[in-house]
PDB file of C-alpha atoms in Angstrom:
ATOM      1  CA  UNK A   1      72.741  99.155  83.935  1.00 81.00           C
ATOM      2  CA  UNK A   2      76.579  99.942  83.845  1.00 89.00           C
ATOM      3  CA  UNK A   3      77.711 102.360  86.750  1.00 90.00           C
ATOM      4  CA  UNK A   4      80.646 103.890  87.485  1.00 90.00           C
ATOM      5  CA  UNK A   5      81.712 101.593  90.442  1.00 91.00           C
ATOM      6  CA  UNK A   6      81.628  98.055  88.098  1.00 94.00           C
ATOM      7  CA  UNK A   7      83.961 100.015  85.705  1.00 93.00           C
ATOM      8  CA  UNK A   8      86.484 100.679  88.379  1.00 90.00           C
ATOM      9  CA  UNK A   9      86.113  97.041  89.685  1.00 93.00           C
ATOM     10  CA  UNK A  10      86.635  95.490  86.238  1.00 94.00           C
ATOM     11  CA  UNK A  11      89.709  97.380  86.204  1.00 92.00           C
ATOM     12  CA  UNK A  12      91.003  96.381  89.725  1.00 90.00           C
ATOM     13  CA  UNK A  13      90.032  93.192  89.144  1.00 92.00           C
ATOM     14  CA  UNK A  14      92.333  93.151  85.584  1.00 91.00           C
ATOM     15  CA  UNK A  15      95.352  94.844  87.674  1.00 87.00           C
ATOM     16  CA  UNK A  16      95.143  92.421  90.640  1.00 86.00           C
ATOM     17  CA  UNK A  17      94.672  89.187  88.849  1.00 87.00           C
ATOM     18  CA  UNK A  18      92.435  88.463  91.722  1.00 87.00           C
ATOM     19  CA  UNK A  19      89.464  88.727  93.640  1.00 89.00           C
ATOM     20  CA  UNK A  20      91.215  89.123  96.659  1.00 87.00           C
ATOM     21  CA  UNK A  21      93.236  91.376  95.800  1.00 86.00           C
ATOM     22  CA  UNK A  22      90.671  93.712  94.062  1.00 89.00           C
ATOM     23  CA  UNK A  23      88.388  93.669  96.583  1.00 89.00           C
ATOM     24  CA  UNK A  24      91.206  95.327  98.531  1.00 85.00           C
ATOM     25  CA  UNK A  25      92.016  98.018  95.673  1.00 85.00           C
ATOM     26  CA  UNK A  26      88.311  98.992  95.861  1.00 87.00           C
ATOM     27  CA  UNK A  27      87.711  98.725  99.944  1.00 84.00           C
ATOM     28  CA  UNK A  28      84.954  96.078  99.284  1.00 87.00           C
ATOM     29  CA  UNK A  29      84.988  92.915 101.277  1.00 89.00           C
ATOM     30  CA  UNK A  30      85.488  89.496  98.608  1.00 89.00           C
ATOM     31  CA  UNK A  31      81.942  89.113  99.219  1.00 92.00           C
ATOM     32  CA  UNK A  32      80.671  92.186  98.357  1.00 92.00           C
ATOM     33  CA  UNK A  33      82.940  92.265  95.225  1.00 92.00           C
ATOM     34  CA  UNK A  34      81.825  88.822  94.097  1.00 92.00           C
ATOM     35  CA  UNK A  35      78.070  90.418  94.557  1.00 93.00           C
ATOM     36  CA  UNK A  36      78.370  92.727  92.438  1.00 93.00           C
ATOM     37  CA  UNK A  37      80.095  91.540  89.966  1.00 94.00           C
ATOM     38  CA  UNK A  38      77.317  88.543  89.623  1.00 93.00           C
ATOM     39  CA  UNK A  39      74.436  90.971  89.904  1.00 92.00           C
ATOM     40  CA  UNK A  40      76.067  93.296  86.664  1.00 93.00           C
ATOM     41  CA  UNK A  41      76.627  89.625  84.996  1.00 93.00           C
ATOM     42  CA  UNK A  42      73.025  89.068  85.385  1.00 92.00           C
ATOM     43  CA  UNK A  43      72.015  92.518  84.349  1.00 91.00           C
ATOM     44  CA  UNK A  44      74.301  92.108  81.125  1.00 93.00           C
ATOM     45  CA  UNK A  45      73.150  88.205  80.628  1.00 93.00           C
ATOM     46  CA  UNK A  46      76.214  87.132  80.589  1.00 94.00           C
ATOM     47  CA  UNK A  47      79.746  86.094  81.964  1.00 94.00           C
ATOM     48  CA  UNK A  48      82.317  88.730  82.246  1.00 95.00           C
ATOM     49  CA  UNK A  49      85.142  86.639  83.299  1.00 93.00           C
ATOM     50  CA  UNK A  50      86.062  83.123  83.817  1.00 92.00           C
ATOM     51  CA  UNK A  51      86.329  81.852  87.235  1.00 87.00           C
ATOM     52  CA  UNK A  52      89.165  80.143  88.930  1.00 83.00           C
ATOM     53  CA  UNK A  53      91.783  81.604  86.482  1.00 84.00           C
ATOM     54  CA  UNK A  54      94.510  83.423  87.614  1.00 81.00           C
ATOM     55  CA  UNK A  55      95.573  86.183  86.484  1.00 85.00           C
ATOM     56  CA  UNK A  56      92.202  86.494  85.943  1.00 90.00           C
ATOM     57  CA  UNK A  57      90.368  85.676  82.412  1.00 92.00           C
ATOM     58  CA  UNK A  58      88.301  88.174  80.656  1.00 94.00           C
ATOM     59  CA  UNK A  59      85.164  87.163  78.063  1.00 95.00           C
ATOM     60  CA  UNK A  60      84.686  89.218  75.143  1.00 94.00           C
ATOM     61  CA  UNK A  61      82.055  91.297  77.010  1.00 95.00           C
ATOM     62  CA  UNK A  62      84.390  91.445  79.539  1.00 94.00           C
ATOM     63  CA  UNK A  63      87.012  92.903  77.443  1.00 94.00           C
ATOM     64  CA  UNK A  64      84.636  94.971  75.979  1.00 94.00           C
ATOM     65  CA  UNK A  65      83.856  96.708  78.971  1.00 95.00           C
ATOM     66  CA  UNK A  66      87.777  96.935  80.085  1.00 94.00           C
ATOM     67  CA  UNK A  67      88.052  98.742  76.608  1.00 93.00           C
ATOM     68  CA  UNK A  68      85.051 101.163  77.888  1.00 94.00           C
ATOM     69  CA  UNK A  69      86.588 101.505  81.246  1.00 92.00           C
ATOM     70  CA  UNK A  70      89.774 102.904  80.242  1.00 91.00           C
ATOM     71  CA  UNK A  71      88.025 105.389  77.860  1.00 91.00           C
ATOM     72  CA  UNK A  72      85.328 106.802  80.184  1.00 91.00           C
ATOM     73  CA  UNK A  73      87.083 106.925  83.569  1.00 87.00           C
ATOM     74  CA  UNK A  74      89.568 109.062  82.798  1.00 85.00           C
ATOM     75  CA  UNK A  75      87.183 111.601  80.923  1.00 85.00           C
ATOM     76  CA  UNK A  76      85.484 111.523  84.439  1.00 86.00           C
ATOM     77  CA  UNK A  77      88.517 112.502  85.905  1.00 80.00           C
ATOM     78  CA  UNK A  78      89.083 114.805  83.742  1.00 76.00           C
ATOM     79  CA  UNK A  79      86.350 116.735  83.710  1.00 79.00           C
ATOM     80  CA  UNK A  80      86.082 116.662  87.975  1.00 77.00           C
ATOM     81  CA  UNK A  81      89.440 118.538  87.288  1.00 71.00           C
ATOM     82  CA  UNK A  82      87.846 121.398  85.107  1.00 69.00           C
ATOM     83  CA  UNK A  83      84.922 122.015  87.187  1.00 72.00           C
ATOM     84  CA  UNK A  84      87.387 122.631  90.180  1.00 68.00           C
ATOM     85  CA  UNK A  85      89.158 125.313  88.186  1.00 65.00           C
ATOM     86  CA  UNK A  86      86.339 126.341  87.089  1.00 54.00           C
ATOM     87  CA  UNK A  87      85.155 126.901  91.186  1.00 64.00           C
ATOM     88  CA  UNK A  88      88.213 128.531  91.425  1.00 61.00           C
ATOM     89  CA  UNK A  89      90.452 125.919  93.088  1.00 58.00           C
ATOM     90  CA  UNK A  90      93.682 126.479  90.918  1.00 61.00           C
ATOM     91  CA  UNK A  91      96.523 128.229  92.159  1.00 71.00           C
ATOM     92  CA  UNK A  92      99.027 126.841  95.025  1.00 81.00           C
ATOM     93  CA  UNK A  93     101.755 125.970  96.432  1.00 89.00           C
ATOM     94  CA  UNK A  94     103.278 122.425  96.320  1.00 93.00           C
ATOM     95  CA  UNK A  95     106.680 121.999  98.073  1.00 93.00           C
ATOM     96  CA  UNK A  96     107.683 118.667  99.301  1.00 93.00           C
ATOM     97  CA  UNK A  97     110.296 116.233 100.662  1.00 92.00           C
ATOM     98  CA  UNK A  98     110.552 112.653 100.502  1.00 90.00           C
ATOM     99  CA  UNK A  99     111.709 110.540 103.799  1.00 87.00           C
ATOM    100  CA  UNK A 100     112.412 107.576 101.350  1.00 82.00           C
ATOM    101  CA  UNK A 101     114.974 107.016  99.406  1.00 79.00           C
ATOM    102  CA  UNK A 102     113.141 104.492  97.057  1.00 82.00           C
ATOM    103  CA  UNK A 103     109.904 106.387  96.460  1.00 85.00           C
ATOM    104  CA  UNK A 104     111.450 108.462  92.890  1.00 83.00           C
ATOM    105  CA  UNK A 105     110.219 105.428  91.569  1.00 83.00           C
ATOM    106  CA  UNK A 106     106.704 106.034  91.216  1.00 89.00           C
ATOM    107  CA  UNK A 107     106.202 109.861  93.154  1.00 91.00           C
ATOM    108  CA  UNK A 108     107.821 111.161  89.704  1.00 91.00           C
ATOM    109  CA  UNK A 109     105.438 110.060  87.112  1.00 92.00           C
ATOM    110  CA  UNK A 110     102.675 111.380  90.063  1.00 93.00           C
ATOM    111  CA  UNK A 111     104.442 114.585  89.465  1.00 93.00           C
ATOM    112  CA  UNK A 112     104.785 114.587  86.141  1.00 92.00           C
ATOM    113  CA  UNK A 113     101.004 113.654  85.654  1.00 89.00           C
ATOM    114  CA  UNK A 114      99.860 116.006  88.150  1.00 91.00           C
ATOM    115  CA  UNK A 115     101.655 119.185  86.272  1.00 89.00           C
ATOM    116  CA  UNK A 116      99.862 118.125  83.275  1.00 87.00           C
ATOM    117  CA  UNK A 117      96.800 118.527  84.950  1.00 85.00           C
ATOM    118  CA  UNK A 118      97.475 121.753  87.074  1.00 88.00           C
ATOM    119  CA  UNK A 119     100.194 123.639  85.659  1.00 86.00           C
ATOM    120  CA  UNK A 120      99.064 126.799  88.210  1.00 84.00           C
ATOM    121  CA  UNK A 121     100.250 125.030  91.121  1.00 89.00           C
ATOM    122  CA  UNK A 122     104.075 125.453  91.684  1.00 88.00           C
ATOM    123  CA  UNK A 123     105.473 121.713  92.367  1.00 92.00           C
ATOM    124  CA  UNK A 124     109.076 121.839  93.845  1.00 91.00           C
ATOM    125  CA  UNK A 125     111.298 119.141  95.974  1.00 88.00           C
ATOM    126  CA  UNK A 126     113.918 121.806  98.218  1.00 81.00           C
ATOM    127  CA  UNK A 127     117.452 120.184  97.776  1.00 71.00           C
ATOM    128  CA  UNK A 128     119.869 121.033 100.151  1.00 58.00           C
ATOM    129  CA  UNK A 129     117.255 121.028 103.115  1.00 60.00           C
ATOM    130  CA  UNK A 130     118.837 121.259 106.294  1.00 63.00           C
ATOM    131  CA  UNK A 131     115.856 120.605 108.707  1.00 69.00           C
ATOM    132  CA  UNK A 132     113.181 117.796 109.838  1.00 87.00           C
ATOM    133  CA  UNK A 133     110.569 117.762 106.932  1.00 92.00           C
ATOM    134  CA  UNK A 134     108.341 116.949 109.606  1.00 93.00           C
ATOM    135  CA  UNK A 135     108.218 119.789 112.117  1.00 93.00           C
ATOM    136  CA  UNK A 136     108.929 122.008 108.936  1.00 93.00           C
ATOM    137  CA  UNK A 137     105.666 120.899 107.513  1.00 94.00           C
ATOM    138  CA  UNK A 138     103.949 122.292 110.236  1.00 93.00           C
ATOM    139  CA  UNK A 139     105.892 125.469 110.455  1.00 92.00           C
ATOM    140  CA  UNK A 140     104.350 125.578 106.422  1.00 91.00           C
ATOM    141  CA  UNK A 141     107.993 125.666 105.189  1.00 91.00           C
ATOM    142  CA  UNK A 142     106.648 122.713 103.854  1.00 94.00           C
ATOM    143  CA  UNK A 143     103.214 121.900 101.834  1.00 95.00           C
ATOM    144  CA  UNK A 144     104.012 117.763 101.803  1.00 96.00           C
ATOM    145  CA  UNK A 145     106.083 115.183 103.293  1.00 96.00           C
ATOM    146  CA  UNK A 146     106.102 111.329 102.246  1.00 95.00           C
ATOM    147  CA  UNK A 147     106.957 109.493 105.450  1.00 94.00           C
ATOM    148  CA  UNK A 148     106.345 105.688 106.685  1.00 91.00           C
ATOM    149  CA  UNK A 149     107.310 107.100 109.963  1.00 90.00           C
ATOM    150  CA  UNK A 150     104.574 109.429 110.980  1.00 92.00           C
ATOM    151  CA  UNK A 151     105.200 111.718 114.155  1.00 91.00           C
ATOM    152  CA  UNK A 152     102.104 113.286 116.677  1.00 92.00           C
ATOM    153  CA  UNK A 153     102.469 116.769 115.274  1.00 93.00           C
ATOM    154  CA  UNK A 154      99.472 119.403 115.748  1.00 93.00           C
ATOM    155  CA  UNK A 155      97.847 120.422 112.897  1.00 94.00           C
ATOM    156  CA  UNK A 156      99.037 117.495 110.586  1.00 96.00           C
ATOM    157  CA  UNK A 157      97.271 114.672 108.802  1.00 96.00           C
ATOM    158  CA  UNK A 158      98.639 111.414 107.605  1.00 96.00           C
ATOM    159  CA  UNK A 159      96.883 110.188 104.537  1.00 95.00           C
ATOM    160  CA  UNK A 160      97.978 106.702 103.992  1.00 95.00           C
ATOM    161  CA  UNK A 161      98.887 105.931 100.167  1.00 95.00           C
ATOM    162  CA  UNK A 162      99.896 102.420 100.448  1.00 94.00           C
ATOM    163  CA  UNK A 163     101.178  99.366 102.739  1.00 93.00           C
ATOM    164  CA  UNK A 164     104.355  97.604 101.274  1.00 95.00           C
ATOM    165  CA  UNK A 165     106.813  94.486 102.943  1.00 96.00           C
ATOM    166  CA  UNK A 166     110.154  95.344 103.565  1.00 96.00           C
ATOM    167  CA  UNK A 167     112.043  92.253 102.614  1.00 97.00           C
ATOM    168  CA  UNK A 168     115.904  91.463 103.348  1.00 98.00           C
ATOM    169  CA  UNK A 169     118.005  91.046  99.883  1.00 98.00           C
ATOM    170  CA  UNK A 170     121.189  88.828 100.010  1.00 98.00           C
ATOM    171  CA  UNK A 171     123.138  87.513  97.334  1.00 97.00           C
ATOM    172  CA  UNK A 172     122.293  84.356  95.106  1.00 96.00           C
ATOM    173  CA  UNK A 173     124.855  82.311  96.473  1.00 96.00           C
ATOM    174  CA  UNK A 174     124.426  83.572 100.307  1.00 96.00           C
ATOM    175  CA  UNK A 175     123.568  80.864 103.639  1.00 96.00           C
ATOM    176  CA  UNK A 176     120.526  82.627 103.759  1.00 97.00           C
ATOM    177  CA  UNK A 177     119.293  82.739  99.795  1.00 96.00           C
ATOM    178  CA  UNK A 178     116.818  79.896 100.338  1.00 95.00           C
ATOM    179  CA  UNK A 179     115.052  80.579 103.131  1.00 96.00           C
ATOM    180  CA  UNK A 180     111.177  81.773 102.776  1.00 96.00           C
ATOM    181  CA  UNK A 181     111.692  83.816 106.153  1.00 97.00           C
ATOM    182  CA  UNK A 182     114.805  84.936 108.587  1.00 98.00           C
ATOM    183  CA  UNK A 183     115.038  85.621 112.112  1.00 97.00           C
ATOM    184  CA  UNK A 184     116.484  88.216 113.878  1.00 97.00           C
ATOM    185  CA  UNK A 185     119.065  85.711 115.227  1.00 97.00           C
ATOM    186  CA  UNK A 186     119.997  85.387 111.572  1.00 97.00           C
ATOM    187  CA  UNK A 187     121.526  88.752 111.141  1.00 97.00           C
ATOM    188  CA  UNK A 188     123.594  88.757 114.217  1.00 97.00           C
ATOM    189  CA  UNK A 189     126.376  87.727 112.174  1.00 96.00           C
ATOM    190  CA  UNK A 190     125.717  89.756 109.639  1.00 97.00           C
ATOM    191  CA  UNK A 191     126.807  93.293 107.641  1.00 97.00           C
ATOM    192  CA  UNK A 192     123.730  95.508 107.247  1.00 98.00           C
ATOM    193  CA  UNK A 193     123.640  97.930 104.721  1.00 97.00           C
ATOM    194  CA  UNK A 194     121.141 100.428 105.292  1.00 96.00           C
ATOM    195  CA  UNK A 195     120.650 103.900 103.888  1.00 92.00           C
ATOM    196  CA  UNK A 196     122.244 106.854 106.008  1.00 91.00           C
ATOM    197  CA  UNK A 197     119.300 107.664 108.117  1.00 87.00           C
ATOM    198  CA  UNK A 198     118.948 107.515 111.606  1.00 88.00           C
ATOM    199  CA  UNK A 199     117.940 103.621 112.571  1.00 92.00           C
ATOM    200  CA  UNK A 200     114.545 104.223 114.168  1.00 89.00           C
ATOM    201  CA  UNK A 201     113.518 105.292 110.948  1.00 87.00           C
ATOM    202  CA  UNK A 202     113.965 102.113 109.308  1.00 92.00           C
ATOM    203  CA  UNK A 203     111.664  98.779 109.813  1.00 93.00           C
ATOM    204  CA  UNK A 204     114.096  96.364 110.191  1.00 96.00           C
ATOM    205  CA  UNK A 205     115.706  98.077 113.087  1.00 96.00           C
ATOM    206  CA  UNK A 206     112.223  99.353 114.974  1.00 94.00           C
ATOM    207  CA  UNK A 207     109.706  96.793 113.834  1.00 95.00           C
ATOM    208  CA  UNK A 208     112.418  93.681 113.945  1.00 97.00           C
ATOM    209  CA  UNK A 209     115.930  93.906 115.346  1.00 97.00           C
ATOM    210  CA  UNK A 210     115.111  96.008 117.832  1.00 96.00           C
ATOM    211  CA  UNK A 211     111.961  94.530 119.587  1.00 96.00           C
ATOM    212  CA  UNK A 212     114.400  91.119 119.675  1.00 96.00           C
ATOM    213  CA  UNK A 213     117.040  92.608 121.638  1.00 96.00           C
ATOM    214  CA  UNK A 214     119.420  92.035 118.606  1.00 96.00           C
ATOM    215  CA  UNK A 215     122.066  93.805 116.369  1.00 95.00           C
ATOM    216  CA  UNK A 216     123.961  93.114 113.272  1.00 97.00           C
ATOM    217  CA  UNK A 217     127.934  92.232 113.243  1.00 95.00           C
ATOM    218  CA  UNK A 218     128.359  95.627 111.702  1.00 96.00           C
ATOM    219  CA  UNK A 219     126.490  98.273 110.042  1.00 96.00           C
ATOM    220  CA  UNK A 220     126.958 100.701 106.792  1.00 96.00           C
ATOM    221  CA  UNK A 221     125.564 102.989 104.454  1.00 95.00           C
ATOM    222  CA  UNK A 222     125.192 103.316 100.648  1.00 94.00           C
ATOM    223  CA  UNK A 223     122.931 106.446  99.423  1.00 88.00           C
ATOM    224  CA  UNK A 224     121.770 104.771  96.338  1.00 90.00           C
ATOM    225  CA  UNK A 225     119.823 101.191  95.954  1.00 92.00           C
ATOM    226  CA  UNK A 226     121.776 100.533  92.763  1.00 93.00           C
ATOM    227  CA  UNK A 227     124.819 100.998  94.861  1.00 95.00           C
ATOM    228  CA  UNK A 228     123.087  98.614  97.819  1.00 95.00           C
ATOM    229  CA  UNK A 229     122.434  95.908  95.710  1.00 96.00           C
ATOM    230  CA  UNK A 230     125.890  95.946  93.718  1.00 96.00           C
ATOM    231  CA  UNK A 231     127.564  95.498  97.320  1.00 97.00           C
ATOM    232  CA  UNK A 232     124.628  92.665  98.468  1.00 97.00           C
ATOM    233  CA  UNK A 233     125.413  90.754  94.884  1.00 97.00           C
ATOM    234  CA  UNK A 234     129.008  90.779  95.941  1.00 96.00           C
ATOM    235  CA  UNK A 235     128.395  89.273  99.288  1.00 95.00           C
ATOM    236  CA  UNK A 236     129.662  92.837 101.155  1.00 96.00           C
ATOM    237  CA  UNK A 237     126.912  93.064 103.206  1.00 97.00           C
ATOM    238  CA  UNK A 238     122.719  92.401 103.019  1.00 98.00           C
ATOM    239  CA  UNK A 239     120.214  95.093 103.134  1.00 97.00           C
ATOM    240  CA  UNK A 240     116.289  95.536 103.582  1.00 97.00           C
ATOM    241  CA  UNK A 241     114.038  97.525 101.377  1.00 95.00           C
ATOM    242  CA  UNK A 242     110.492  97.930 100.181  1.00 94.00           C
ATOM    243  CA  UNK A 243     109.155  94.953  97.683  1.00 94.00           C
ATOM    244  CA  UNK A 244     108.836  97.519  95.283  1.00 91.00           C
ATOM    245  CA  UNK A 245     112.398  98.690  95.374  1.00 92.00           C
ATOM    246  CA  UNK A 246     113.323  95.124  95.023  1.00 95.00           C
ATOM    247  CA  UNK A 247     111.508  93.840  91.932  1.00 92.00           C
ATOM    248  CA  UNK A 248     114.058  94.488  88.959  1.00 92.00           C
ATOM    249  CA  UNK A 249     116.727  92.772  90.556  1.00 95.00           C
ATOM    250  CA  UNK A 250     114.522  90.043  91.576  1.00 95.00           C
ATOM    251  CA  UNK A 251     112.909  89.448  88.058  1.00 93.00           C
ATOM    252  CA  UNK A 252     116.622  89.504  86.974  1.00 94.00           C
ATOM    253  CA  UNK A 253     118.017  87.328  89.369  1.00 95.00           C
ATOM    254  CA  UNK A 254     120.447  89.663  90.802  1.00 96.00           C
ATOM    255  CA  UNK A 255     119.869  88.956  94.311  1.00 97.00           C
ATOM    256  CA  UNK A 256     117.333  86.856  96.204  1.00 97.00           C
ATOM    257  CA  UNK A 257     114.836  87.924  99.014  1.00 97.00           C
ATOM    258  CA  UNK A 258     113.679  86.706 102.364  1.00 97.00           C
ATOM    259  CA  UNK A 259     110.852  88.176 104.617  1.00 97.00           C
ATOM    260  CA  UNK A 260     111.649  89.295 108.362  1.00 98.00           C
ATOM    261  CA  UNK A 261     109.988  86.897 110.231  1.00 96.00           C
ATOM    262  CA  UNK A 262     107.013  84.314 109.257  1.00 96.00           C
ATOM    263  CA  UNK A 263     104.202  87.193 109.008  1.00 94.00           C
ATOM    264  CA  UNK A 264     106.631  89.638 107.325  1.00 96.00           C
ATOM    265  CA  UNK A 265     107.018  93.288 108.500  1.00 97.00           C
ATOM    266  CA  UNK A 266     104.339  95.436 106.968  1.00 96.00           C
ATOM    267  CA  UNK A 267     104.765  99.033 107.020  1.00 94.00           C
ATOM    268  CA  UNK A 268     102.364 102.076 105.239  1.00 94.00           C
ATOM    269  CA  UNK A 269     103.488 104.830 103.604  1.00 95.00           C
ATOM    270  CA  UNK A 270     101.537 108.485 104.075  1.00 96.00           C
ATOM    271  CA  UNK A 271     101.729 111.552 102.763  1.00 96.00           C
ATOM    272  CA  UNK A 272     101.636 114.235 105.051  1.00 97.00           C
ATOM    273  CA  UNK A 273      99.580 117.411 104.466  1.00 97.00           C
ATOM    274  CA  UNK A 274      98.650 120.209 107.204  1.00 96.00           C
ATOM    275  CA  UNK A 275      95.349 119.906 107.736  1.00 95.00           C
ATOM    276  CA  UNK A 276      94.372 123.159 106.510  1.00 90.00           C
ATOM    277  CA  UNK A 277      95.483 122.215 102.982  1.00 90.00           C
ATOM    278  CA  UNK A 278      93.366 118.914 102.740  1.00 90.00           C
ATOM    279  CA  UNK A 279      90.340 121.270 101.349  1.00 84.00           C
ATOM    280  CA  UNK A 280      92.246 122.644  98.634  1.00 87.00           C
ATOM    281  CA  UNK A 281      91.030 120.506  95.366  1.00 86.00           C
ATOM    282  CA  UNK A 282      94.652 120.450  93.857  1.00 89.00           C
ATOM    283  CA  UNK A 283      95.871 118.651  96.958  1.00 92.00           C
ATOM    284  CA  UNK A 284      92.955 116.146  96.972  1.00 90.00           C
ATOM    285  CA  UNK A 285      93.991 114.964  93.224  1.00 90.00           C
ATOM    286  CA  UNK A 286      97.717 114.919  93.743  1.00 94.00           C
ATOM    287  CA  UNK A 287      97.051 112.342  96.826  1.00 94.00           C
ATOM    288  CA  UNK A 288      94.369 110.447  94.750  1.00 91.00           C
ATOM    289  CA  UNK A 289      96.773 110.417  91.703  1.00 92.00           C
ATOM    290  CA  UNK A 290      99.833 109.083  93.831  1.00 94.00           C
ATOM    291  CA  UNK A 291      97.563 106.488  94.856  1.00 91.00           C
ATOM    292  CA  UNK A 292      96.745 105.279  91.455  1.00 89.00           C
ATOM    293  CA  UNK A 293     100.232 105.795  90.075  1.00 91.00           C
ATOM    294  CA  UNK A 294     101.721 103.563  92.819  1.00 91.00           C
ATOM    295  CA  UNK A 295      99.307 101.022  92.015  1.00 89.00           C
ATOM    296  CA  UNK A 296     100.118 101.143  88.456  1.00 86.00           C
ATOM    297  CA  UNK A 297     103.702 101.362  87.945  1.00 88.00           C
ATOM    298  CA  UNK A 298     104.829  99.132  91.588  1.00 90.00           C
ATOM    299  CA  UNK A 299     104.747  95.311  92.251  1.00 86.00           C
ATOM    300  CA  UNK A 300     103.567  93.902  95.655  1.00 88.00           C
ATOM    301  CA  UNK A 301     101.821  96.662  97.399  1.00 91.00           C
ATOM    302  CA  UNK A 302      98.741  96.234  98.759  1.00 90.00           C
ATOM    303  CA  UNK A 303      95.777  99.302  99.491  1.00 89.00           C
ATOM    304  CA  UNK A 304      96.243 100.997 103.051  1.00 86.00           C
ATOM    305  CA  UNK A 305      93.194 100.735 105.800  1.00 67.00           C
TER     306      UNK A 305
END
């Protein structure tokens, strides 16, 4: 009567606060989700959450099986991790750089929760690297690479973990604090702190300045966000950055935040992997528990294609 799947909606559905948004988490269409959900409400003969509530509303029965949920799926998980040491899938190599300066956030409780769970493989981040992660990937100096800027490279494969918004901070007090949206035309004035990477690596210069034909007044650099937002705050300068990266200092009111452009600039973040390492079982559960830890511990994301 109770599978697997309604479990792992119930949850989605609980994280989301929607049925939009759950539907996504899962890769089911609204309709499907809403189907299923009212066929295991009919099976159970009776309501698991209320309707039209958001966040959503849980029934006792629904709570119930949110308590169940969170005591049987990780067992699952669990045990789909002993029977692949148990086939012999334990041992490896994990080295890995990140081509994001905001992703510490949630790639090191991935790490941490992945060592738990396979203490044979050796997990390292190289500091100190003087080379594209990239093309060092596929020479196998490298085992991973988290990009949003993947590159035609033989012999590589982009999983996608998640799409975010990058979205322009500016201080409280700034012209452009109440706006819902900016232009490019906006930032022509403007001092754009970035972080010191090469512009067509960032989404505000390739995916919005850029296609417009327009630059800021002037451009710097600042290698840490805290450091970014202390100068945006002060009115030095405005910056763009993931949602994610932005949500402290929005819930705090530190700075405010404007999308680029009326739809927003999506972008998707993958994690590169040769494809000859995609069989090994290890590197199937770290990408599958980066997925779930992003979703867990980061505000505004939303599942990739």
């Amino acid at each position: 009567m109770i599978e697997f799947r309604h479990l792992r909606t119930l949850l989605a559905l609980r994280d989301t606060g929607s049925l939009v948004e759950a539907a996504e988490r899962v890769h089911l269409t609204q309709s499907a989700l809403s189907h299923q959900l009212k066929d295991l409400e009919e099976r159970l003969g009776c309501p698991l959450f209320l309707r039209k509530t958001r966040p959503v509303q849980f029934t006792r029965a629904g709570q119930r099986l949110l308590g169940l949920a969170e005591q049987v799926l990780p067992q699952i998980r669990n045990a789909e991790r002993d029977i692949a040491r148990m086939a012999g899938g334990e041992q490896g190599r994990l080295h890995m750089a990140i081509e994001c300066h905001s992703c510490f956030q949630w790639l090191m409780p991935t790490i941490d929760h992945f060592r738990d769970h396979w203490p044979e493989v050796e997990v390292d981040i190289p500091a100190g690297q003087h080379f594209d992660p990239l093309p060092a990937l596929a020479r196998e100096q490298l085992d991973l690479v988290i990009t949003a800027d993947p590159q035609p490279l033989p012999r590589i494969h982009y999983e996608p973990l998640f799409r975010y918004e990058s979205l322009l901070a500016v201080a409280r007090q700034h012209a452009l604090a109440d706006k819902r949206y900016v232009t490019p035309n906006d930032l022509v004035d403007q001092i754009l702190i970035t972080y010191p990477v090469e512009h067509s690596k960032l989404d505000i210069f390739s995916r919005f300045l850029e296609p417009a034909g327009v630059h800021p007044r002037e451009t710097r650099t600042a290698e840490l966000t805290m450091m970014m937002m202390q100068l945006v705050a002060s009115e030095r300068g405005v910056c763009a950055l993931p949602n994610w990266a932005l949500t402290e200092y929005l819930e705090r009111d530190y700075v405010r935040a404007c999308s680029l452009g009326s739809e927003g600039v999506w972008g998707t973040l993958y994690a590169a992997v040769r494809l000859d390492q995609m069989n090994q079982v290890w590197m199937s559960d770290f990408l599958r528990t980066a997925r779930e830890t992003s979703f867990s511990v980061l505000n505004g994301i939303r599942p990739a294609g």
